[in-house]
PDB file of C-alpha atoms in Angstrom:
ATOM      1  CA  ASP M  53      -0.041  -0.120   0.378  1.00 65.00           C
ATOM      2  CA  THR M  54       1.372   3.300  -0.791  1.00 72.00           C
ATOM      3  CA  ALA M  55       1.401   5.630   2.119  1.00 92.00           C
ATOM      4  CA  VAL M  56       1.778   8.817   0.906  1.00 97.00           C
ATOM      5  CA  SER M  57       0.889   9.219  -2.972  1.00 97.00           C
ATOM      6  CA  GLN M  58       1.908  12.172  -5.233  1.00 97.00           C
ATOM      7  CA  THR M  59       0.456  13.127  -8.921  1.00 97.00           C
ATOM      8  CA  PRO M  60       1.727  13.981 -11.397  1.00 97.00           C
ATOM      9  CA  LYS M  61       5.210  12.296 -10.991  1.00 97.00           C
ATOM     10  CA  TYR M  62       6.771  14.528 -13.526  1.00 97.00           C
ATOM     11  CA  LEU M  63       5.283  18.403 -14.980  1.00 98.00           C
ATOM     12  CA  VAL M  64       6.088  20.533 -17.367  1.00 98.00           C
ATOM     13  CA  THR M  65       4.832  23.581 -18.901  1.00 97.00           C
ATOM     14  CA  GLN M  66       5.111  27.127 -19.646  1.00 97.00           C
ATOM     15  CA  MET M  67       6.030  30.048 -17.776  1.00 97.00           C
ATOM     16  CA  GLY M  68       2.385  31.891 -16.834  1.00 97.00           C
ATOM     17  CA  ASN M  69       0.636  29.071 -16.378  1.00 98.00           C
ATOM     18  CA  ASP M  70      -1.269  27.534 -13.691  1.00 98.00           C
ATOM     19  CA  LYS M  71      -1.074  24.345 -12.191  1.00 98.00           C
ATOM     20  CA  SER M  72      -1.849  21.635  -9.140  1.00 98.00           C
ATOM     21  CA  ILE M  73      -0.313  19.000  -7.639  1.00 98.00           C
ATOM     22  CA  LYS M  74      -2.277  16.386  -5.641  1.00 97.00           C
ATOM     23  CA  CYS M  75      -1.487  14.629  -2.351  1.00 97.00           C
ATOM     24  CA  GLU M  76      -2.722  11.766  -0.594  1.00 97.00           C
ATOM     25  CA  GLN M  77      -2.386  10.119   2.764  1.00 96.00           C
ATOM     26  CA  ASN M  78      -3.590   7.293   4.108  1.00 95.00           C
ATOM     27  CA  LEU M  79      -1.846   6.821   7.047  1.00 92.00           C
ATOM     28  CA  GLY M  80      -4.333   8.728   9.482  1.00 89.00           C
ATOM     29  CA  HIS M  81      -2.109  11.419  10.022  1.00 89.00           C
ATOM     30  CA  ASP M  82      -3.192  14.732  11.253  1.00 86.00           C
ATOM     31  CA  THR M  83      -0.205  16.850   9.750  1.00 89.00           C
ATOM     32  CA  MET M  84       0.635  17.227   6.272  1.00 92.00           C
ATOM     33  CA  TYR M  85       3.495  19.540   4.500  1.00 93.00           C
ATOM     34  CA  TRP M  86       4.702  20.555   1.112  1.00 96.00           C
ATOM     35  CA  TYR M  87       8.663  20.921   0.690  1.00 96.00           C
ATOM     36  CA  LYS M  88      10.493  22.611  -2.246  1.00 96.00           C
ATOM     37  CA  GLN M  89      13.674  20.566  -3.142  1.00 97.00           C
ATOM     38  CA  ASP M  90      15.996  22.524  -5.574  1.00 93.00           C
ATOM     39  CA  SER M  91      19.478  21.883  -7.502  1.00 89.00           C
ATOM     40  CA  LYS M  92      21.188  22.035  -4.803  1.00 86.00           C
ATOM     41  CA  LYS M  93      18.979  19.247  -3.271  1.00 89.00           C
ATOM     42  CA  PHE M  94      18.432  22.088   0.070  1.00 91.00           C
ATOM     43  CA  LEU M  95      14.204  20.628   1.783  1.00 93.00           C
ATOM     44  CA  LYS M  96      12.462  23.445   1.839  1.00 91.00           C
ATOM     45  CA  ILE M  97       9.775  23.617   3.366  1.00 92.00           C
ATOM     46  CA  MET M  98       6.589  25.474   2.090  1.00 93.00           C
ATOM     47  CA  PHE M  99       3.997  24.486   4.463  1.00 90.00           C
ATOM     48  CA  SER M 100       2.550  22.840   7.190  1.00 89.00           C
ATOM     49  CA  TYR M 101      -1.161  22.095   7.420  1.00 89.00           C
ATOM     50  CA  ASN M 102      -3.624  20.185  10.343  1.00 82.00           C
ATOM     51  CA  ASN M 103      -7.226  20.217  10.977  1.00 70.00           C
ATOM     52  CA  LYS M 104      -6.613  23.395  13.142  1.00 68.00           C
ATOM     53  CA  GLU M 105      -4.279  25.707  10.950  1.00 79.00           C
ATOM     54  CA  LEU M 106      -1.731  26.518   8.617  1.00 84.00           C
ATOM     55  CA  ILE M 107       1.380  27.558   8.651  1.00 79.00           C
ATOM     56  CA  ILE M 108       3.149  29.802   5.673  1.00 77.00           C
ATOM     57  CA  ASN M 109       6.494  29.890   5.342  1.00 81.00           C
ATOM     58  CA  GLU M 110       6.751  33.666   4.850  1.00 76.00           C
ATOM     59  CA  THR M 111       9.343  33.330   1.867  1.00 86.00           C
ATOM     60  CA  VAL M 112       6.769  31.253   0.044  1.00 91.00           C
ATOM     61  CA  PRO M 113       5.437  33.627  -2.893  1.00 92.00           C
ATOM     62  CA  ASN M 114       1.368  33.883  -2.361  1.00 92.00           C
ATOM     63  CA  ARG M 115       1.629  32.480  -6.091  1.00 96.00           C
ATOM     64  CA  PHE M 116       1.812  29.113  -4.070  1.00 96.00           C
ATOM     65  CA  SER M 117      -1.642  27.795  -2.237  1.00 93.00           C
ATOM     66  CA  PRO M 118      -2.669  24.772  -0.203  1.00 92.00           C
ATOM     67  CA  LYS M 119      -6.323  23.576  -0.612  1.00 90.00           C
ATOM     68  CA  SER M 120      -7.173  20.606   2.263  1.00 89.00           C
ATOM     69  CA  PRO M 121     -10.241  19.318   1.097  1.00 88.00           C
ATOM     70  CA  ASP M 122     -10.521  16.755   3.856  1.00 88.00           C
ATOM     71  CA  LYS M 123      -7.076  14.976   6.404  1.00 87.00           C
ATOM     72  CA  ALA M 124      -5.867  13.048   3.931  1.00 92.00           C
ATOM     73  CA  HIS M 125      -5.667  15.478   0.957  1.00 94.00           C
ATOM     74  CA  LEU M 126      -3.248  18.374   0.831  1.00 94.00           C
ATOM     75  CA  ASN M 127      -3.345  19.949  -2.693  1.00 95.00           C
ATOM     76  CA  LEU M 128      -0.838  22.135  -4.004  1.00 96.00           C
ATOM     77  CA  HIS M 129      -1.428  25.166  -7.006  1.00 97.00           C
ATOM     78  CA  ILE M 130       0.672  27.043  -8.216  1.00 97.00           C
ATOM     79  CA  ASN M 131      -0.129  30.519  -9.773  1.00 97.00           C
ATOM     80  CA  SER M 132       1.826  31.615 -12.678  1.00 97.00           C
ATOM     81  CA  LEU M 133       4.339  29.972 -13.427  1.00 98.00           C
ATOM     82  CA  GLU M 134       8.082  30.900 -13.365  1.00 97.00           C
ATOM     83  CA  LEU M 135      11.216  29.447 -14.027  1.00 97.00           C
ATOM     84  CA  GLY M 136      12.494  29.439 -10.381  1.00 95.00           C
ATOM     85  CA  ASP M 137       9.601  27.087  -9.448  1.00 97.00           C
ATOM     86  CA  SER M 138      11.607  24.445 -11.741  1.00 97.00           C
ATOM     87  CA  ALA M 139      12.607  22.085  -8.340  1.00 97.00           C
ATOM     88  CA  VAL M 140      11.252  18.852  -7.269  1.00 98.00           C
ATOM     89  CA  TYR M 141       8.197  19.151  -4.629  1.00 98.00           C
ATOM     90  CA  PHE M 142       7.057  16.708  -1.936  1.00 98.00           C
ATOM     91  CA  CYS M 143       4.953  16.152  -0.163  1.00 97.00           C
ATOM     92  CA  ALA M 144       4.747  14.294   2.978  1.00 96.00           C
ATOM     93  CA  SER M 145       2.253  13.771   6.487  1.00 93.00           C
ATOM     94  CA  SER M 146       3.388  13.044  10.564  1.00 90.00           C
ATOM     95  CA  HIS M 147       1.170  12.872  13.241  1.00 81.00           C
ATOM     96  CA  GLY M 148       2.135  15.780  14.211  1.00 65.00           C
ATOM     97  CA  THR M 149       1.733  16.429  17.694  1.00 58.00           C
ATOM     98  CA  SER M 150      -0.772  13.232  18.315  1.00 54.00           C
ATOM     99  CA  GLY M 151       0.730   9.596  18.150  1.00 52.00           C
ATOM    100  CA  GLY M 152       3.800  10.159  19.770  1.00 59.00           C
ATOM    101  CA  THR M 153       5.854   9.737  17.332  1.00 68.00           C
ATOM    102  CA  TYR M 154       7.450  12.513  14.574  1.00 80.00           C
ATOM    103  CA  GLU M 155       8.758  10.558  11.538  1.00 87.00           C
ATOM    104  CA  GLN M 156       7.435  12.482   7.960  1.00 92.00           C
ATOM    105  CA  TYR M 157       6.785  10.098   5.384  1.00 95.00           C
ATOM    106  CA  PHE M 158       7.442  11.344   2.177  1.00 97.00           C
ATOM    107  CA  GLY M 159       5.579  10.964  -1.158  1.00 97.00           C
ATOM    108  CA  PRO M 160       7.382  10.141  -4.700  1.00 97.00           C
ATOM    109  CA  GLY M 161       8.087  13.983  -5.431  1.00 97.00           C
ATOM    110  CA  THR M 162       6.582  15.812  -8.734  1.00 98.00           C
ATOM    111  CA  ARG M 163       9.300  16.962 -10.527  1.00 97.00           C
ATOM    112  CA  LEU M 164       8.007  20.222 -12.114  1.00 98.00           C
ATOM    113  CA  THR M 165       9.950  21.872 -14.696  1.00 97.00           C
ATOM    114  CA  VAL M 166       8.931  25.409 -16.288  1.00 97.00           C
ATOM    115  CA  THR M 167      10.324  26.147 -19.927  1.00 97.00           C
TER     116      THR M 167
ATOM    117  CA  GLY X 104      13.244  30.667  14.619  1.00 82.00           C
ATOM    118  CA  GLU X 105      15.776  27.738  14.492  1.00 87.00           C
ATOM    119  CA  ASN X 106      18.593  26.834  12.407  1.00 93.00           C
ATOM    120  CA  VAL X 107      20.171  24.288  11.577  1.00 97.00           C
ATOM    121  CA  GLU X 108      23.709  23.958  10.206  1.00 97.00           C
ATOM    122  CA  GLN X 109      25.153  20.907   8.767  1.00 98.00           C
ATOM    123  CA  HIS X 110      28.626  19.826   7.985  1.00 98.00           C
ATOM    124  CA  PRO X 111      30.298  18.539   5.649  1.00 98.00           C
ATOM    125  CA  SER X 112      28.900  19.172   1.975  1.00 97.00           C
ATOM    126  CA  THR X 113      30.034  16.099   0.656  1.00 97.00           C
ATOM    127  CA  LEU X 114      31.636  12.867   1.943  1.00 98.00           C
ATOM    128  CA  SER X 115      33.548  10.403   0.590  1.00 98.00           C
ATOM    129  CA  VAL X 116      34.724   7.521   1.370  1.00 98.00           C
ATOM    130  CA  GLN X 117      36.426   3.803   1.176  1.00 98.00           C
ATOM    131  CA  GLU X 118      33.878   0.884   1.610  1.00 98.00           C
ATOM    132  CA  GLY X 119      34.451   0.129   4.962  1.00 97.00           C
ATOM    133  CA  ASP X 120      35.271   3.317   6.552  1.00 97.00           C
ATOM    134  CA  SER X 121      33.005   5.115   9.111  1.00 98.00           C
ATOM    135  CA  ALA X 122      31.479   8.473   8.101  1.00 98.00           C
ATOM    136  CA  VAL X 123      30.490  11.193  10.364  1.00 98.00           C
ATOM    137  CA  ILE X 124      28.328  14.202   9.436  1.00 98.00           C
ATOM    138  CA  LYS X 125      27.709  16.947  12.298  1.00 98.00           C
ATOM    139  CA  CYS X 126      24.535  19.285  12.741  1.00 98.00           C
ATOM    140  CA  THR X 127      24.565  22.026  15.163  1.00 98.00           C
ATOM    141  CA  TYR X 128      21.244  24.048  15.899  1.00 97.00           C
ATOM    142  CA  SER X 129      20.286  27.308  17.123  1.00 96.00           C
ATOM    143  CA  ASP X 130      17.004  26.689  19.762  1.00 93.00           C
ATOM    144  CA  SER X 131      17.605  24.949  22.890  1.00 93.00           C
ATOM    145  CA  ALA X 132      13.725  24.190  22.846  1.00 91.00           C
ATOM    146  CA  SER X 133      14.778  21.987  20.318  1.00 92.00           C
ATOM    147  CA  ASN X 134      14.013  18.419  21.719  1.00 90.00           C
ATOM    148  CA  TYR X 135      13.536  15.810  18.339  1.00 91.00           C
ATOM    149  CA  PHE X 136      16.107  15.517  15.828  1.00 95.00           C
ATOM    150  CA  PRO X 137      15.617  13.102  13.116  1.00 95.00           C
ATOM    151  CA  TRP X 138      18.367  11.900  10.493  1.00 97.00           C
ATOM    152  CA  TYR X 139      16.976  10.988   6.716  1.00 97.00           C
ATOM    153  CA  LYS X 140      18.188   9.321   3.797  1.00 98.00           C
ATOM    154  CA  GLN X 141      17.404  10.307   0.274  1.00 98.00           C
ATOM    155  CA  GLU X 142      18.930   8.131  -2.075  1.00 97.00           C
ATOM    156  CA  LEU X 143      19.396   8.716  -5.707  1.00 95.00           C
ATOM    157  CA  GLY X 144      15.809   9.560  -7.587  1.00 94.00           C
ATOM    158  CA  LYS X 145      13.846   8.972  -4.836  1.00 96.00           C
ATOM    159  CA  ARG X 146      12.084  10.266  -1.278  1.00 97.00           C
ATOM    160  CA  PRO X 147      13.876  10.774   2.082  1.00 97.00           C
ATOM    161  CA  GLN X 148      13.057   8.460   4.292  1.00 96.00           C
ATOM    162  CA  LEU X 149      13.781   8.764   8.416  1.00 95.00           C
ATOM    163  CA  ILE X 150      16.598   6.290   9.238  1.00 97.00           C
ATOM    164  CA  ILE X 151      16.938   6.574  12.904  1.00 96.00           C
ATOM    165  CA  ASP X 152      16.128   9.882  15.239  1.00 94.00           C
ATOM    166  CA  ILE X 153      16.845  10.635  19.125  1.00 93.00           C
ATOM    167  CA  ARG X 154      14.961  12.540  21.765  1.00 90.00           C
ATOM    168  CA  SER X 155      16.894  14.961  24.235  1.00 88.00           C
ATOM    169  CA  ASN X 156      16.728  12.535  26.854  1.00 88.00           C
ATOM    170  CA  VAL X 157      19.158  10.845  25.256  1.00 86.00           C
ATOM    171  CA  GLY X 158      22.736  11.416  24.516  1.00 91.00           C
ATOM    172  CA  GLU X 159      23.375   8.081  21.821  1.00 95.00           C
ATOM    173  CA  LYS X 160      20.838   5.779  20.605  1.00 94.00           C
ATOM    174  CA  LYS X 161      22.457   2.587  17.887  1.00 96.00           C
ATOM    175  CA  ASP X 162      20.445   0.939  15.027  1.00 94.00           C
ATOM    176  CA  GLN X 163      23.082  -1.519  13.424  1.00 96.00           C
ATOM    177  CA  ARG X 164      25.702   0.112  11.664  1.00 97.00           C
ATOM    178  CA  ILE X 165      24.209   3.704  12.558  1.00 98.00           C
ATOM    179  CA  ALA X 166      23.986   5.397  15.948  1.00 98.00           C
ATOM    180  CA  VAL X 167      23.011   9.526  16.706  1.00 98.00           C
ATOM    181  CA  THR X 168      25.086  10.909  19.357  1.00 97.00           C
ATOM    182  CA  LEU X 169      23.689  14.688  20.634  1.00 96.00           C
ATOM    183  CA  ASN X 170      25.379  17.425  23.325  1.00 96.00           C
ATOM    184  CA  LYS X 171      22.541  19.352  24.291  1.00 94.00           C
ATOM    185  CA  THR X 172      24.956  21.636  25.715  1.00 94.00           C
ATOM    186  CA  ALA X 173      26.686  21.949  22.644  1.00 95.00           C
ATOM    187  CA  LYS X 174      23.778  21.806  20.947  1.00 96.00           C
ATOM    188  CA  HIS X 175      25.034  19.574  18.120  1.00 96.00           C
ATOM    189  CA  PHE X 176      24.449  16.300  17.189  1.00 97.00           C
ATOM    190  CA  SER X 177      26.159  13.606  14.631  1.00 98.00           C
ATOM    191  CA  LEU X 178      25.156  10.674  12.765  1.00 98.00           C
ATOM    192  CA  HIS X 179      27.962   7.882  12.580  1.00 98.00           C
ATOM    193  CA  ILE X 180      27.858   5.509   9.736  1.00 98.00           C
ATOM    194  CA  THR X 181      30.719   2.026  10.515  1.00 97.00           C
ATOM    195  CA  GLU X 182      31.406  -0.315   8.038  1.00 98.00           C
ATOM    196  CA  THR X 183      29.992   1.871   4.843  1.00 98.00           C
ATOM    197  CA  GLN X 184      28.892  -0.099   2.292  1.00 97.00           C
ATOM    198  CA  PRO X 185      28.396   1.150  -1.605  1.00 97.00           C
ATOM    199  CA  GLU X 186      24.445   1.264  -1.187  1.00 97.00           C
ATOM    200  CA  ASP X 187      25.468   3.624   1.839  1.00 98.00           C
ATOM    201  CA  SER X 188      25.657   5.957  -1.117  1.00 98.00           C
ATOM    202  CA  ALA X 189      22.873   8.433  -1.051  1.00 98.00           C
ATOM    203  CA  VAL X 190      22.162  12.544   0.505  1.00 98.00           C
ATOM    204  CA  TYR X 191      21.621  12.347   4.151  1.00 98.00           C
ATOM    205  CA  PHE X 192      19.841  15.534   6.163  1.00 98.00           C
ATOM    206  CA  CYS X 193      19.531  16.178   9.505  1.00 98.00           C
ATOM    207  CA  ALA X 194      16.467  18.480  11.250  1.00 96.00           C
ATOM    208  CA  ALA X 195      16.160  19.044  14.795  1.00 94.00           C
ATOM    209  CA  SER X 196      12.950  20.116  16.325  1.00 88.00           C
ATOM    210  CA  ILE X 197      10.308  20.624  18.936  1.00 83.00           C
ATOM    211  CA  SER X 198       7.628  17.760  19.834  1.00 75.00           C
ATOM    212  CA  GLY X 199       4.396  19.094  20.087  1.00 67.00           C
ATOM    213  CA  GLY X 200       2.344  22.248  19.243  1.00 62.00           C
ATOM    214  CA  SER X 201       2.778  22.448  15.151  1.00 65.00           C
ATOM    215  CA  TYR X 202       5.306  20.164  14.321  1.00 74.00           C
ATOM    216  CA  ILE X 203       7.785  21.641  11.980  1.00 83.00           C
ATOM    217  CA  PRO X 204      11.374  20.177  11.576  1.00 89.00           C
ATOM    218  CA  THR X 205      14.025  22.698  10.125  1.00 92.00           C
ATOM    219  CA  PHE X 206      16.251  20.694   7.914  1.00 95.00           C
ATOM    220  CA  GLY X 207      20.205  21.217   7.341  1.00 97.00           C
ATOM    221  CA  ARG X 208      20.828  21.570   3.881  1.00 96.00           C
ATOM    222  CA  GLY X 209      22.526  18.392   3.449  1.00 97.00           C
ATOM    223  CA  THR X 210      25.168  15.840   3.192  1.00 98.00           C
ATOM    224  CA  SER X 211      26.183  13.499  -0.203  1.00 97.00           C
ATOM    225  CA  LEU X 212      28.002  10.349   0.822  1.00 98.00           C
ATOM    226  CA  ILE X 213      30.080   9.016  -1.387  1.00 98.00           C
ATOM    227  CA  VAL X 214      30.620   5.795  -0.997  1.00 98.00           C
ATOM    228  CA  HIS X 215      33.145   3.886  -2.966  1.00 97.00           C
ATOM    229  CA  PRO X 216      33.821  -0.253  -3.345  1.00 94.00           C
TER     230      PRO X 216
END
């Protein structure tokens, strides 16, 4: 069973377009995250979200917005894509404050290429 | 906020040698320190973690040590194997509340056969 899944795996699009990446977890976790990993492999957290609060990394442009239809899903919507948005985007989930363990489970990643 | 420094950025060893990756953190309130391994083209996965009430933890060939006073922690890999080649990330966080770890910038470990 896939614990954290993302779609699509690859996304190639042009500058100025709007795109979404979907994420689903079947672990029953209450907290989900989005990370951006650039070519230098740095994992930059973009958002943390549970059913109570959304925490946004203040350096993330407001062109990026998370949308959570329910606890098992956290989608990432990106408006007006720019060349610098090219990266691998990872979704992750964890128990957060409950469950006693804080291990983050990552999805397989979505490689976004903006041309 | 928390700041995590990780060194070295690249580490090259011969198979069978030991490898050590070091991290320092700035927030004395941090009490949970996980290590993630990311193989090429794959997702990061937790390999070991340590809480602030423990000074050392081992799991087969890997171990993590924590010095709360100095605010640094290290990953030790003994008898390295080619399959240990990957990028390793340390992180520091405060358990409870809105759990958001701060990651180091990663160490690329290369194990030469």
